Amino acid sequence: MSAISNFTACRRFQNGAALTKDSPGVGLITNKFLTTKISTPFHKAYELVQGAKVKWSYIMEGSLPEPPTAVLLHGILGSRKNWGSFARRLAQEFPKWQFLLVDLRCHGDSASLKKRGTHTVASAALDVLKLLGQLRLSPRVVVGHSFGGKVALSMVEQVPKPLARPVRVWVLDATPGEVRAGADGDDHPAELISFLSKLPKEVSSKRDIVDALIQEGFSRDVAQWVVTNLRQTNTAGSSPSPLSWVFDLKGIAEMYQSYEETNLWKIVEDVPRGVHVNFLKAERSLHRWALEDIRRIHVAEEQAVEEGGGVEMHVLEDAGHWVHADNPDGLFKILSFSFQGF
């Protein structure tokens, strides 16, 4: 297995190359065939996890056949690291595949990159499409969790030319249209974003933030997940340095508002030929699925079969909204058939 991230242009070949320490912000693709560093406009905001049988690299594109590629997209207030261990498991099980993990705009390492225009579902989707264009990759699978699920649907809507056929899109615990508030006691993302905006930009302890979030009424799981977005401001010093948030919270607030307002039912109810859209509902999801949502998806299933596309509904047992953390084995089993046959 190998991983690419954080690139500058150059190339060198080694037999049995191993991952080596390099300058900050620069990563390597490494396997027994080659070691490569590459430059893209997305700087260090993505990672490419490759199975052991993948020989492809961005620099050598054209001289080697493109391996099947899957794109994994995180939810609001998340980062590409949310998918790290799951992607490595997929790459180990399906060694001919590679998995592109992206920090969406205003999140993770993308937060330091200046993005033009408004921060919306559509602009986040366009960012990913531009990255795929820079890497000259045509994904066979796109998986998005929550906000990332709508980004995946928006990619299908905006792609300038038909995606490679067939392509499977997975929307994990999100609906194409209206976002409904959860019940009392559920974690509300808009309220979470509002509360985080009142906190100082630098803090001394993750534990203090966890305690403050729990006291405010958020669950411990969400509190512990949120503080993964804290990093030391000065890693060179010997004494502990303050922690700062790695996201752009103002931009994220715009993105979440767009998530609530964006309606992509037209993609689901008129699926492009060769595209298969899969919805996955978590059995214990805090996100409210209305009966009307489920009914419309089932109607779209029947319609898509007649028109050469595909729509399908799945339920992940014993899982809340954080599907890849609550039941990774069940999620792996459901997603696995998308990577078979290559």
Short mmCIF file of N, CA, C and O in Angstrom, two decimals, residues 182-188 288:
data_model
loop_
_atom_site.label_atom_id
_atom_site.label_comp_id
_atom_site.label_asym_id
_atom_site.label_seq_id
_atom_site.Cartn_x
_atom_site.Cartn_y
_atom_site.Cartn_z
N GLY A 182 -32.90 17.46 14.03
CA GLY A 182 -33.06 16.25 14.81
C GLY A 182 -33.97 16.49 16.01
O GLY A 182 -34.45 17.60 16.26
N ALA A 183 -34.21 15.44 16.76
CA ALA A 183 -35.07 15.55 17.94
C ALA A 183 -34.31 16.23 19.08
O ALA A 183 -33.10 16.43 19.01
N ASP A 184 -35.03 16.62 20.13
CA ASP A 184 -34.38 17.19 21.30
C ASP A 184 -33.35 16.21 21.83
O ASP A 184 -33.60 15.01 21.94
N GLY A 185 -32.18 16.72 22.18
CA GLY A 185 -31.12 15.85 22.66
C GLY A 185 -30.15 15.44 21.58
O GLY A 185 -29.07 14.94 21.87
N ASP A 186 -30.53 15.63 20.30
CA ASP A 186 -29.60 15.34 19.21
C ASP A 186 -28.58 16.46 19.07
O ASP A 186 -28.81 17.58 19.54
N ASP A 187 -27.46 16.16 18.43
CA ASP A 187 -26.46 17.18 18.15
C ASP A 187 -26.85 17.94 16.89
O ASP A 187 -27.06 17.34 15.84
N HIS A 188 -26.96 19.25 16.97
CA HIS A 188 -27.37 20.08 15.86
C HIS A 188 -26.13 20.78 15.28
O HIS A 188 -25.53 21.61 15.96
N ARG A 288 -32.72 13.00 10.58
CA ARG A 288 -34.10 12.56 10.36
C ARG A 288 -34.38 12.28 8.90
O ARG A 288 -34.30 13.17 8.06
#
